[in-house]
PDB file of C-alpha atoms and ligand atoms in Angstrom:
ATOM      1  CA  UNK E   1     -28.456 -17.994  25.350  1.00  0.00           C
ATOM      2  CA  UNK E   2     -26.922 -16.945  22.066  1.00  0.00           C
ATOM      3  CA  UNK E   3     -27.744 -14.534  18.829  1.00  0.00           C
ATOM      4  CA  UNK E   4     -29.853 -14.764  16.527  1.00  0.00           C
ATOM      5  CA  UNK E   5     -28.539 -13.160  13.129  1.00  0.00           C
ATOM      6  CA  UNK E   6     -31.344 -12.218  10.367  1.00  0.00           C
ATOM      7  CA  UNK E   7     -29.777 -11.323   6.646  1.00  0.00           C
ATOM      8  CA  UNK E   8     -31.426  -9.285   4.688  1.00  0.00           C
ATOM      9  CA  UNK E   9     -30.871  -7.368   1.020  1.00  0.00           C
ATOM     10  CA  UNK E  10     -31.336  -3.615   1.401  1.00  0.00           C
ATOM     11  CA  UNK E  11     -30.909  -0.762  -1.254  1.00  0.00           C
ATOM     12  CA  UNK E  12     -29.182  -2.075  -4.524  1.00  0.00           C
ATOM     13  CA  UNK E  13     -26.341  -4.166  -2.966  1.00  0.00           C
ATOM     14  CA  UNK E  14     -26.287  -3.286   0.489  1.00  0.00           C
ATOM     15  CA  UNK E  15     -27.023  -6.089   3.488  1.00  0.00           C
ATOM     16  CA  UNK E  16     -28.883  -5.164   6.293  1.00  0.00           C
ATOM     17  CA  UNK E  17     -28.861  -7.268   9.428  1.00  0.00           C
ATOM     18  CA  UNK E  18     -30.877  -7.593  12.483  1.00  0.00           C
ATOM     19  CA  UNK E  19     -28.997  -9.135  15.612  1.00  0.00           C
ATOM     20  CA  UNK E  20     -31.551 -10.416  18.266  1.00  0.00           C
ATOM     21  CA  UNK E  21     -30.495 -11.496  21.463  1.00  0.00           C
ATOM     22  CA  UNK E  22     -32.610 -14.612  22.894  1.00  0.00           C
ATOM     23  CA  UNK E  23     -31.247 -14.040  26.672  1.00  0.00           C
ATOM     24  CA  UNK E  24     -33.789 -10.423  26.669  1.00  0.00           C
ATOM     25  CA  UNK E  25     -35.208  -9.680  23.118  1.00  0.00           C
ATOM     26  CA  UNK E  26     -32.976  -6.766  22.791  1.00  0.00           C
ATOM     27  CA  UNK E  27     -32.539  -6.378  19.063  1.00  0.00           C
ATOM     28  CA  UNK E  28     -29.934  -4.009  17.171  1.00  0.00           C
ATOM     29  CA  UNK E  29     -30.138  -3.017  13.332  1.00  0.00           C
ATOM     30  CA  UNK E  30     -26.046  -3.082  12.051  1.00  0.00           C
ATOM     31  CA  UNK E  31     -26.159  -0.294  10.304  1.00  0.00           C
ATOM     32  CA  UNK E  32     -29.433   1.442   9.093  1.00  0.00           C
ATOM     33  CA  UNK E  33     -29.347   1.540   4.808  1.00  0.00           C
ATOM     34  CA  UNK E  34     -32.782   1.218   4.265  1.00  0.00           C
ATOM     35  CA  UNK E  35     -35.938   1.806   6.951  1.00  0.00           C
ATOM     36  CA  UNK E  36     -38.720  -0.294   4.616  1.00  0.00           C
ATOM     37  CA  UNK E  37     -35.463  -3.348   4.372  1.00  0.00           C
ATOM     38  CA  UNK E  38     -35.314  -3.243   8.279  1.00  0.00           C
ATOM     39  CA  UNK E  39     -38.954  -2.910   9.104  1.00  0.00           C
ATOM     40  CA  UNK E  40     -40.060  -5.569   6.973  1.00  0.00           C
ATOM     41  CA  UNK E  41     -37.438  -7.774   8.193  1.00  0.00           C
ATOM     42  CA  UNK E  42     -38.948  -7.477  12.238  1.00  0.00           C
ATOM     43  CA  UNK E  43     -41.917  -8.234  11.509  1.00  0.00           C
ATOM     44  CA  UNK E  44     -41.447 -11.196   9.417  1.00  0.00           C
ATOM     45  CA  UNK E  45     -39.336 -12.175  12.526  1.00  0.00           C
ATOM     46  CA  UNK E  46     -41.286 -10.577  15.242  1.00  0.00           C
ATOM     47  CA  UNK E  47     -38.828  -8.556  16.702  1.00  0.00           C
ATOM     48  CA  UNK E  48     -38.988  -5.164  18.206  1.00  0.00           C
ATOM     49  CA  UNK E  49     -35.946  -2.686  17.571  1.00  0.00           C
ATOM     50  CA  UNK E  50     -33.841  -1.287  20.330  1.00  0.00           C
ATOM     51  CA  UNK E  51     -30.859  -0.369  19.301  1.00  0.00           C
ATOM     52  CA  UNK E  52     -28.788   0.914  16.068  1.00  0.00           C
ATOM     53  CA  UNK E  53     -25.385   0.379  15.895  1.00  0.00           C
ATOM     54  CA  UNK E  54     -23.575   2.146  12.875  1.00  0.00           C
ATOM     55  CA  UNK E  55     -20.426   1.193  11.524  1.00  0.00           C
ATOM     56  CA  UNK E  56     -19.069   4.542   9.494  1.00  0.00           C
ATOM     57  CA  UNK E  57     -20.695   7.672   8.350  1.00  0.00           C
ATOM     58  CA  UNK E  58     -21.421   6.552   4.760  1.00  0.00           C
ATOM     59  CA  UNK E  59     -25.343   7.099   3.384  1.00  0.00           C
ATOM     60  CA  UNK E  60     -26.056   4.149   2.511  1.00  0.00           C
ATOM     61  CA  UNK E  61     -25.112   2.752   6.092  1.00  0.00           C
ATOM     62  CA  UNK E  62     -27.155   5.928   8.056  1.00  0.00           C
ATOM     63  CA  UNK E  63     -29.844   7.147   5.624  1.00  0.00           C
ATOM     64  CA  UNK E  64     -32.549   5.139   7.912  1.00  0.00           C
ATOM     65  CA  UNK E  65     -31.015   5.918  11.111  1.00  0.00           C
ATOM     66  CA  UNK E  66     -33.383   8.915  12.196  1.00  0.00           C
ATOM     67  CA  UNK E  67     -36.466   7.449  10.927  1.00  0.00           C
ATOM     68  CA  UNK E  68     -35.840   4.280  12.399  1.00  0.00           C
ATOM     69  CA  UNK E  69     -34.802   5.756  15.893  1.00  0.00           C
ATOM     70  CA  UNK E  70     -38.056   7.959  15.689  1.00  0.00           C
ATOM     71  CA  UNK E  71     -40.365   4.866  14.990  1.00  0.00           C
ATOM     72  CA  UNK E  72     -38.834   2.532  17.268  1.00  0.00           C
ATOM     73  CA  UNK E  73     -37.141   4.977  20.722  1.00  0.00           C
ATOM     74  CA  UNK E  74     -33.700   2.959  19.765  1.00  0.00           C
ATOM     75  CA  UNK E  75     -30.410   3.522  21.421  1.00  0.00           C
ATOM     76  CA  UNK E  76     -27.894   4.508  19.006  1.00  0.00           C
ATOM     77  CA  UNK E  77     -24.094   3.859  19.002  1.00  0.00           C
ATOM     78  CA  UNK E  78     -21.392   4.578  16.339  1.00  0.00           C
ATOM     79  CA  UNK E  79     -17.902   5.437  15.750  1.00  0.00           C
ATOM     80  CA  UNK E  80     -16.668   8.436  17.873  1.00  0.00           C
ATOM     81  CA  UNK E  81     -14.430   9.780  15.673  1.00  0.00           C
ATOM     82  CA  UNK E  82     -17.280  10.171  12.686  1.00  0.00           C
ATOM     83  CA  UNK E  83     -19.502  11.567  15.283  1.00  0.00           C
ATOM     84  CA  UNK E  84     -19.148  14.938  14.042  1.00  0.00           C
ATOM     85  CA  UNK E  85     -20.568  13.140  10.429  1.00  0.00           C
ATOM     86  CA  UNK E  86     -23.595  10.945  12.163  1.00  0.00           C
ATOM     87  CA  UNK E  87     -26.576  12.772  13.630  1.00  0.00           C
ATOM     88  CA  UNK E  88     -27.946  11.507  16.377  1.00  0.00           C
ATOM     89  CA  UNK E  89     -25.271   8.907  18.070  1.00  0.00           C
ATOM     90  CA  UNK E  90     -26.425   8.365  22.172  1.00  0.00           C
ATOM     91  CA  UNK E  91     -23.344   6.725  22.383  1.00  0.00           C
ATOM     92  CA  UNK E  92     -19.867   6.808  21.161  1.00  0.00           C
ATOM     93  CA  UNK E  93     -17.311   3.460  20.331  1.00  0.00           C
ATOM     94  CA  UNK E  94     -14.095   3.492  19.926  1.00  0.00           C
ATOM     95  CA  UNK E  95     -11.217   0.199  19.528  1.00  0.00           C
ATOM     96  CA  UNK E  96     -10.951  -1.281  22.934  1.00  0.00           C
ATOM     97  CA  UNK E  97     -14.573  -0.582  23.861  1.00  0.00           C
ATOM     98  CA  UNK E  98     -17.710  -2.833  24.149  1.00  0.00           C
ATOM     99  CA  UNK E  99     -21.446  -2.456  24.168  1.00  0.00           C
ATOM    100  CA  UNK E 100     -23.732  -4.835  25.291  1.00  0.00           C
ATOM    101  CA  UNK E 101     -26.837  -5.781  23.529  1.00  0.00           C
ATOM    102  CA  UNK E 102     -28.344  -7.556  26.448  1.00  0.00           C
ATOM    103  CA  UNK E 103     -26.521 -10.214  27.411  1.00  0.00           C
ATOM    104  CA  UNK E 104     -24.398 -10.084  24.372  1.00  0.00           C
ATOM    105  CA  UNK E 105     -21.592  -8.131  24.650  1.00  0.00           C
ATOM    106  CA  UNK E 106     -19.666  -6.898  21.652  1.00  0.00           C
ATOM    107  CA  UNK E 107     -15.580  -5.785  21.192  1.00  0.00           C
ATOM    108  CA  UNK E 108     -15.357  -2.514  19.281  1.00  0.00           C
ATOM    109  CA  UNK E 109     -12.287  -2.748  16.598  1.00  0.00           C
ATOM    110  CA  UNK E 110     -11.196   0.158  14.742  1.00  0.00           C
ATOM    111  CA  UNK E 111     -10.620  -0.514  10.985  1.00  0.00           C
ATOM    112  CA  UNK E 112      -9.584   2.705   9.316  1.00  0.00           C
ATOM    113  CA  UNK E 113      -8.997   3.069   5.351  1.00  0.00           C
ATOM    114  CA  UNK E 114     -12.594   2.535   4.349  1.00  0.00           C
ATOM    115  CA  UNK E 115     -13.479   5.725   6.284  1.00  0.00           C
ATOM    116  CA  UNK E 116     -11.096   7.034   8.872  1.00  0.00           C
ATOM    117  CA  UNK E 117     -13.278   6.329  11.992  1.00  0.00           C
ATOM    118  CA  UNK E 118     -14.702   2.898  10.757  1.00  0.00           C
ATOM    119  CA  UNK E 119     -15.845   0.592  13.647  1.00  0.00           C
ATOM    120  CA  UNK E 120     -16.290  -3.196  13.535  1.00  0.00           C
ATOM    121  CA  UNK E 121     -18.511  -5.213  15.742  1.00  0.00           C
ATOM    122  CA  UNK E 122     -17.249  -8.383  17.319  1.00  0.00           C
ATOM    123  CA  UNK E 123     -19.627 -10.913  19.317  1.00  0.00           C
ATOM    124  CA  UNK E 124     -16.656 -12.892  20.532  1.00  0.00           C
ATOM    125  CA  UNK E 125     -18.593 -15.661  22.070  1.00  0.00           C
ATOM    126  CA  UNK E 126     -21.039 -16.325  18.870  1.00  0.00           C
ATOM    127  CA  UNK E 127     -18.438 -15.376  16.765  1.00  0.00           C
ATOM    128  CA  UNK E 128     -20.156 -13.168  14.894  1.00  0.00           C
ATOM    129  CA  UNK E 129     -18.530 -10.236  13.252  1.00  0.00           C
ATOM    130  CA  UNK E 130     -19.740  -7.232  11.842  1.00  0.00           C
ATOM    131  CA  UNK E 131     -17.907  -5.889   9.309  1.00  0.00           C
ATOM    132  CA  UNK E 132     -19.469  -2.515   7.050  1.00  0.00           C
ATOM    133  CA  UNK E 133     -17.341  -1.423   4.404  1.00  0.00           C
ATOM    134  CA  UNK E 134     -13.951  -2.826   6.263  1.00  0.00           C
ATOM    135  CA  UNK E 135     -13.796  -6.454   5.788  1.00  0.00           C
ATOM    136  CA  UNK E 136     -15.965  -7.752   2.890  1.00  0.00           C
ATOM    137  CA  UNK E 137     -15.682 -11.383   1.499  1.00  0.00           C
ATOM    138  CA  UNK E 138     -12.583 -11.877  -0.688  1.00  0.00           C
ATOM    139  CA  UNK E 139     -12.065  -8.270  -0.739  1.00  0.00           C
ATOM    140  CA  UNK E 140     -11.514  -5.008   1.224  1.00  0.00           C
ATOM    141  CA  UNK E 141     -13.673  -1.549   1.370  1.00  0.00           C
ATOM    142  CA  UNK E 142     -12.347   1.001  -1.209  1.00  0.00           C
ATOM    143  CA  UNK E 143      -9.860   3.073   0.592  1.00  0.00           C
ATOM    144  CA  UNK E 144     -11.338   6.556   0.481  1.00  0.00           C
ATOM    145  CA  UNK E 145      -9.938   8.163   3.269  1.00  0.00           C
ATOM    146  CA  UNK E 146      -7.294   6.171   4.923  1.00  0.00           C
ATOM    147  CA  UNK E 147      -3.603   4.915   4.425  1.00  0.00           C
ATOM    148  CA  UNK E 148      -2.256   1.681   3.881  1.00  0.00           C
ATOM    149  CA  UNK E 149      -0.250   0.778   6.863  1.00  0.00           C
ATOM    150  CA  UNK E 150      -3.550   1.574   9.286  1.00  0.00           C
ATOM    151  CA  UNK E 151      -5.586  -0.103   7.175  1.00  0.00           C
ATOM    152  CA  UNK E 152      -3.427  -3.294   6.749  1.00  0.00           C
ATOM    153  CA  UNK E 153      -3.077  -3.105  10.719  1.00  0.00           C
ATOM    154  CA  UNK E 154      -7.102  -3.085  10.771  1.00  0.00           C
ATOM    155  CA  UNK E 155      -7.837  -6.061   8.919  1.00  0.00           C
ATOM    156  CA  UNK E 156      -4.781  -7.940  10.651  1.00  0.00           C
ATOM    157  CA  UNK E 157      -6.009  -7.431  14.060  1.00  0.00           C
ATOM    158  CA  UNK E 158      -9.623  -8.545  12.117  1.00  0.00           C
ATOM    159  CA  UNK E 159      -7.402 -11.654  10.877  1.00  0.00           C
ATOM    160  CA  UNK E 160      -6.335 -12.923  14.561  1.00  0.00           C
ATOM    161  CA  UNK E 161     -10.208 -13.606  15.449  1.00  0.00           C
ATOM    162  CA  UNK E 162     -10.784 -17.563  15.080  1.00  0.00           C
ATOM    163  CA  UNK E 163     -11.236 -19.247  12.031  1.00  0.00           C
ATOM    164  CA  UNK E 164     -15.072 -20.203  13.004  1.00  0.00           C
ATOM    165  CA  UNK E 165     -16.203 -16.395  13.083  1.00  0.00           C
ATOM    166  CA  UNK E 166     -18.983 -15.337  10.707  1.00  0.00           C
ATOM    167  CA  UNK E 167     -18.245 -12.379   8.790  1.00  0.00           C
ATOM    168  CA  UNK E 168     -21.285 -10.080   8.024  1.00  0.00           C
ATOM    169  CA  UNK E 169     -20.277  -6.749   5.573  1.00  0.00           C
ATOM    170  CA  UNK E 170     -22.395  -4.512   3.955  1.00  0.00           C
ATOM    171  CA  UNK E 171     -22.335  -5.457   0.390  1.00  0.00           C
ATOM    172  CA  UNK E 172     -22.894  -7.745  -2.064  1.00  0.00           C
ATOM    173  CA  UNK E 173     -19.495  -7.498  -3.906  1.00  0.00           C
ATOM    174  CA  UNK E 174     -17.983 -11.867  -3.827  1.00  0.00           C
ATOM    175  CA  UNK E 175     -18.343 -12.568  -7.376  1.00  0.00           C
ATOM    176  CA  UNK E 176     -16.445  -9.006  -8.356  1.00  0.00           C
ATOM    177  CA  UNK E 177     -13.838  -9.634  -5.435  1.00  0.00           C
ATOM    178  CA  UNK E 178     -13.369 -12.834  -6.426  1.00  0.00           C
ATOM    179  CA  UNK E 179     -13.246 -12.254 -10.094  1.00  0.00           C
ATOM    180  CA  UNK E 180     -10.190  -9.627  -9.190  1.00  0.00           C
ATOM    181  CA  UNK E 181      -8.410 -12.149  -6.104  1.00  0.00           C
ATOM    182  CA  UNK E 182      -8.015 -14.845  -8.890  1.00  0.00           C
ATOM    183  CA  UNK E 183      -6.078 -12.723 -11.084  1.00  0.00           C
ATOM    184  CA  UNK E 184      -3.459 -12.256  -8.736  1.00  0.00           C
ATOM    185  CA  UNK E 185      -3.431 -15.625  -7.193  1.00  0.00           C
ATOM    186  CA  UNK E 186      -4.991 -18.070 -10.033  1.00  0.00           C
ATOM    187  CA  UNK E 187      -2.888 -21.421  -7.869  1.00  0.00           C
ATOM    188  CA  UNK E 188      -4.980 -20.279  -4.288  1.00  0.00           C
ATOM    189  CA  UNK E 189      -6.696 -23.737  -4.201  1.00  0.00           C
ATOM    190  CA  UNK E 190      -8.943 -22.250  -1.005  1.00  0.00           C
ATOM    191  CA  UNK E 191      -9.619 -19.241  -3.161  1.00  0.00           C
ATOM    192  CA  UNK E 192     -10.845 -20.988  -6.190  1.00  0.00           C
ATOM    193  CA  UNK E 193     -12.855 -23.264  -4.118  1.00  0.00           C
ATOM    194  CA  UNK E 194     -14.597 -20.450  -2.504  1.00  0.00           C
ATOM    195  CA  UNK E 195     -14.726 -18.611  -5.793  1.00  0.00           C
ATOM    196  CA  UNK E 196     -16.739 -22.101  -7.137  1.00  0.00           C
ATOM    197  CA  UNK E 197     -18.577 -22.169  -4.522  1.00  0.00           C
ATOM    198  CA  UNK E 198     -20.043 -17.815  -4.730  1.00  0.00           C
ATOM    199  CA  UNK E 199     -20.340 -18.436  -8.663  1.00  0.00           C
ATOM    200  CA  UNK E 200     -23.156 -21.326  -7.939  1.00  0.00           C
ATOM    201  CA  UNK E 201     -24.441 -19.780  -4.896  1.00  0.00           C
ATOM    202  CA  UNK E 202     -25.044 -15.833  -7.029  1.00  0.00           C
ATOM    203  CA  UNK E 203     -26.518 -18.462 -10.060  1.00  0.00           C
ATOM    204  CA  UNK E 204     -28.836 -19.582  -7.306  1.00  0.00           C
ATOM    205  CA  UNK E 205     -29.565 -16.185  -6.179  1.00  0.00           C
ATOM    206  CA  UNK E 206     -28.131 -16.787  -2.930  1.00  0.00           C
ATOM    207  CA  UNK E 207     -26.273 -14.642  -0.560  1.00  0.00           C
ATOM    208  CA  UNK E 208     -22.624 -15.257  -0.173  1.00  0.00           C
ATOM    209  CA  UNK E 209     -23.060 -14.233   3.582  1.00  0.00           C
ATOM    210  CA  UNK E 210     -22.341 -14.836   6.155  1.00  0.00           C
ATOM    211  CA  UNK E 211     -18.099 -15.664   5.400  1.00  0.00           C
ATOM    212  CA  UNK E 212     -16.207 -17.862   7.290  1.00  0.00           C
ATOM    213  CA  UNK E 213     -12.972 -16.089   8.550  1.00  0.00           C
ATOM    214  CA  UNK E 214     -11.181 -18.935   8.383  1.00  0.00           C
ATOM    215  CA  UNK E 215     -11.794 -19.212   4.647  1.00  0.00           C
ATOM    216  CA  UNK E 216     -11.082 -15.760   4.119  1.00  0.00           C
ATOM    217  CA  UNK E 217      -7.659 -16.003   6.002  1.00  0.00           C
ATOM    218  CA  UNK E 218      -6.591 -18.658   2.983  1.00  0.00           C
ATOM    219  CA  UNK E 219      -8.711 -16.810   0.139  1.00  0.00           C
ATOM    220  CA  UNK E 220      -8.680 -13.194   0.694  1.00  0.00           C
ATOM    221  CA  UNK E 221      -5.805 -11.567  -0.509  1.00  0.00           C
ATOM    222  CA  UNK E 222      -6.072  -8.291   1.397  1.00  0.00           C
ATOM    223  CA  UNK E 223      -6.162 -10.459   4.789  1.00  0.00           C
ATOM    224  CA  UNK E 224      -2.425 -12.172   3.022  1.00  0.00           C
ATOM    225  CA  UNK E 225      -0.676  -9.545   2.148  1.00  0.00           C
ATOM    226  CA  UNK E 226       2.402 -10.564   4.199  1.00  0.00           C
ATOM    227  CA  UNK E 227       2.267 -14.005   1.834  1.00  0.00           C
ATOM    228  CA  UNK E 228       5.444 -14.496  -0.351  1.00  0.00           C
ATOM    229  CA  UNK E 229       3.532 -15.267  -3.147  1.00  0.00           C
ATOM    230  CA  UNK E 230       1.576 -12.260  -3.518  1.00  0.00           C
ATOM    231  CA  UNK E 231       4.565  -9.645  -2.565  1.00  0.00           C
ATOM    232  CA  UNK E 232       6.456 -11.259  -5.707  1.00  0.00           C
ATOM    233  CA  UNK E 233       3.104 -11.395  -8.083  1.00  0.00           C
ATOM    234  CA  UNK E 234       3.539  -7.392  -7.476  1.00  0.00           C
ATOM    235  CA  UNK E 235       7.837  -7.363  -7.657  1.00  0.00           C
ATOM    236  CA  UNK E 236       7.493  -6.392  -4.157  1.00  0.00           C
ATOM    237  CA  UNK E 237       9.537  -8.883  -2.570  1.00  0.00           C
ATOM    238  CA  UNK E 238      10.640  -8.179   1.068  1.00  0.00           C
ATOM    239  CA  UNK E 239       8.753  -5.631   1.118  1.00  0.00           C
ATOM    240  CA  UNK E 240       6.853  -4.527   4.338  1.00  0.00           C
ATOM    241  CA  UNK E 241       3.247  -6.314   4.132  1.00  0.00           C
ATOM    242  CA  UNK E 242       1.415  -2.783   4.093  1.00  0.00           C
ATOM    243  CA  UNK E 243       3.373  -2.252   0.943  1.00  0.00           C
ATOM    244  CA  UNK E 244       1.950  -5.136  -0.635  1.00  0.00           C
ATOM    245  CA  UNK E 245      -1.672  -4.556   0.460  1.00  0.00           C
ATOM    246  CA  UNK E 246      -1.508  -1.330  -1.151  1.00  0.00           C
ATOM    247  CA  UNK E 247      -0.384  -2.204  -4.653  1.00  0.00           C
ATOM    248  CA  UNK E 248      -3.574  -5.044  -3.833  1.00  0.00           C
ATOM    249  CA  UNK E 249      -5.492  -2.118  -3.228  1.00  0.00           C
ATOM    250  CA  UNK E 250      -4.618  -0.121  -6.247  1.00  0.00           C
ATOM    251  CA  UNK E 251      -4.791  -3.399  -7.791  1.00  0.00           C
ATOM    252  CA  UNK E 252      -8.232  -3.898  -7.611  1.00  0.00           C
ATOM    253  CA  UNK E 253      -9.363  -0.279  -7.610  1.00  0.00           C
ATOM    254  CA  UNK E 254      -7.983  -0.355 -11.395  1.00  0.00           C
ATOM    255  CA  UNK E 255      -9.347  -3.904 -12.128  1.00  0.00           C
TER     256      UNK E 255
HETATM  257 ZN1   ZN Z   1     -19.051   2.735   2.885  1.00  0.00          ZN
HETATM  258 FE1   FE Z   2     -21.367   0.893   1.834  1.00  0.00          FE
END
């Protein structure tokens, strides 16, 4: 038995996703930015909701979250340290836990810079991973909240998952990220490749999602900040890697 993953535009450049899981129907919304977005999306598939799992506190991850739990009885889970921030979590996730969706079961990973509590959803067997605002394709979330050397720790333990995992974040943002990644590393053959290959899939009006990890191991320079290459495009040889990823960070925050 395996899941199903359903892709969906929501808001202005948010993603919404449905996970359904064949083995008992159980089907979770990833985050809840838009309640129309979600509905429209189960019925086109036929899918009943059950759960809601939410990856940080920002609105336009939560807005639908209480009218979809009224509408639909779900079970809700979300980070426990933004639980103070999210009404109406039935159950809190923190790194090192896992929640089932039926026969599914899913590794919570803490990635903290994005928000401080942010929570990533791994489906280890499918290799599907859930990302938010921590991991997007060729890029990072801003860092509103967080710190560097956390957030470089994050994305590394993100990094160690195998190549063939399917990354799905909550935004549109691979032609912008990619736009910024080849300034700083113009020679990245994997990078411009994938950087080809988002410019004809956005002319197509395609989604750039789901990512493959291994790609973005190659491509995405906040997943290589410990490379050589891009420590010295910065003057920031030998420097520790969370170093690096910062002046990335700032990098792209001023691009
Ligand atoms: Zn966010
Ligand atoms: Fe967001």
């Amino acid at each position: 038995m395996a899941l199903i993953v359903d892709v969906f535009e929501a808001r202005s450049d948010n993603y919404g996703y449905l996970a359904h899981d064949t083995a008992t129907g159980r089907t979770v919304a990833i985050d809840a930015p838009e309640a129309g977005a979600i509905r429209t999306a189960l019925l086109h598939r036929g899918w009943t909701l059950t759960d809601i799992f939410i990856t940080h506190h920002h609105l336009d991850h939560v807005e639908a979250l209480a009218e979809l739990k009224a509408e639909f009885v779900t079970r809700v889970a979300g980070p426990r340290a933004e639980s103070d921030k999210i009404d109406g979590l039935d159950i809190l996730l923190e790194a090192g836990d896992t929640i089932a969706l039926g026969e599914t079961i899913f590794d919570i990973y803490a990635a903290p810079g994005h928000t401080l509590g942010h929570i990533v959803f791994s489906d280890k067997v499918g290799g599907h991973l859930f990302t938010g605002d921590a991991l997007f394709s060729l890029g990072v979330g801003r860092m509103f909240e967080g710190t560097p050397g956390p957030m470089w720790e994050g994305v590394k333990a993100l990094r160690a998952l195998p190549d063939a995992t399917l990354i799905y974040c909550g935004h549109e943002y691979t032609a912008s990220n990619a736009a910024f990644a080849l300034s700083i590393d113009p020679d990245n053959a994997a990078l411009r490749q994938r950087a080809a290959e988002v410019t004809e899939l956005r002319k197509a009006g395609r989604f750039t999602i789901p990512a493959l990890l291994g790609t973005e191991k190659q491509a995405n320079p906040f997943l290589r900040a410990d490379d050589p290459g891009l420590a010295s495009h910065y003057g920031l040889q030998g420097a520790a890697p969370a170093e690096v990823f910062a002046a990335i960070r700032k990098g792209k925050d001023n691009f």
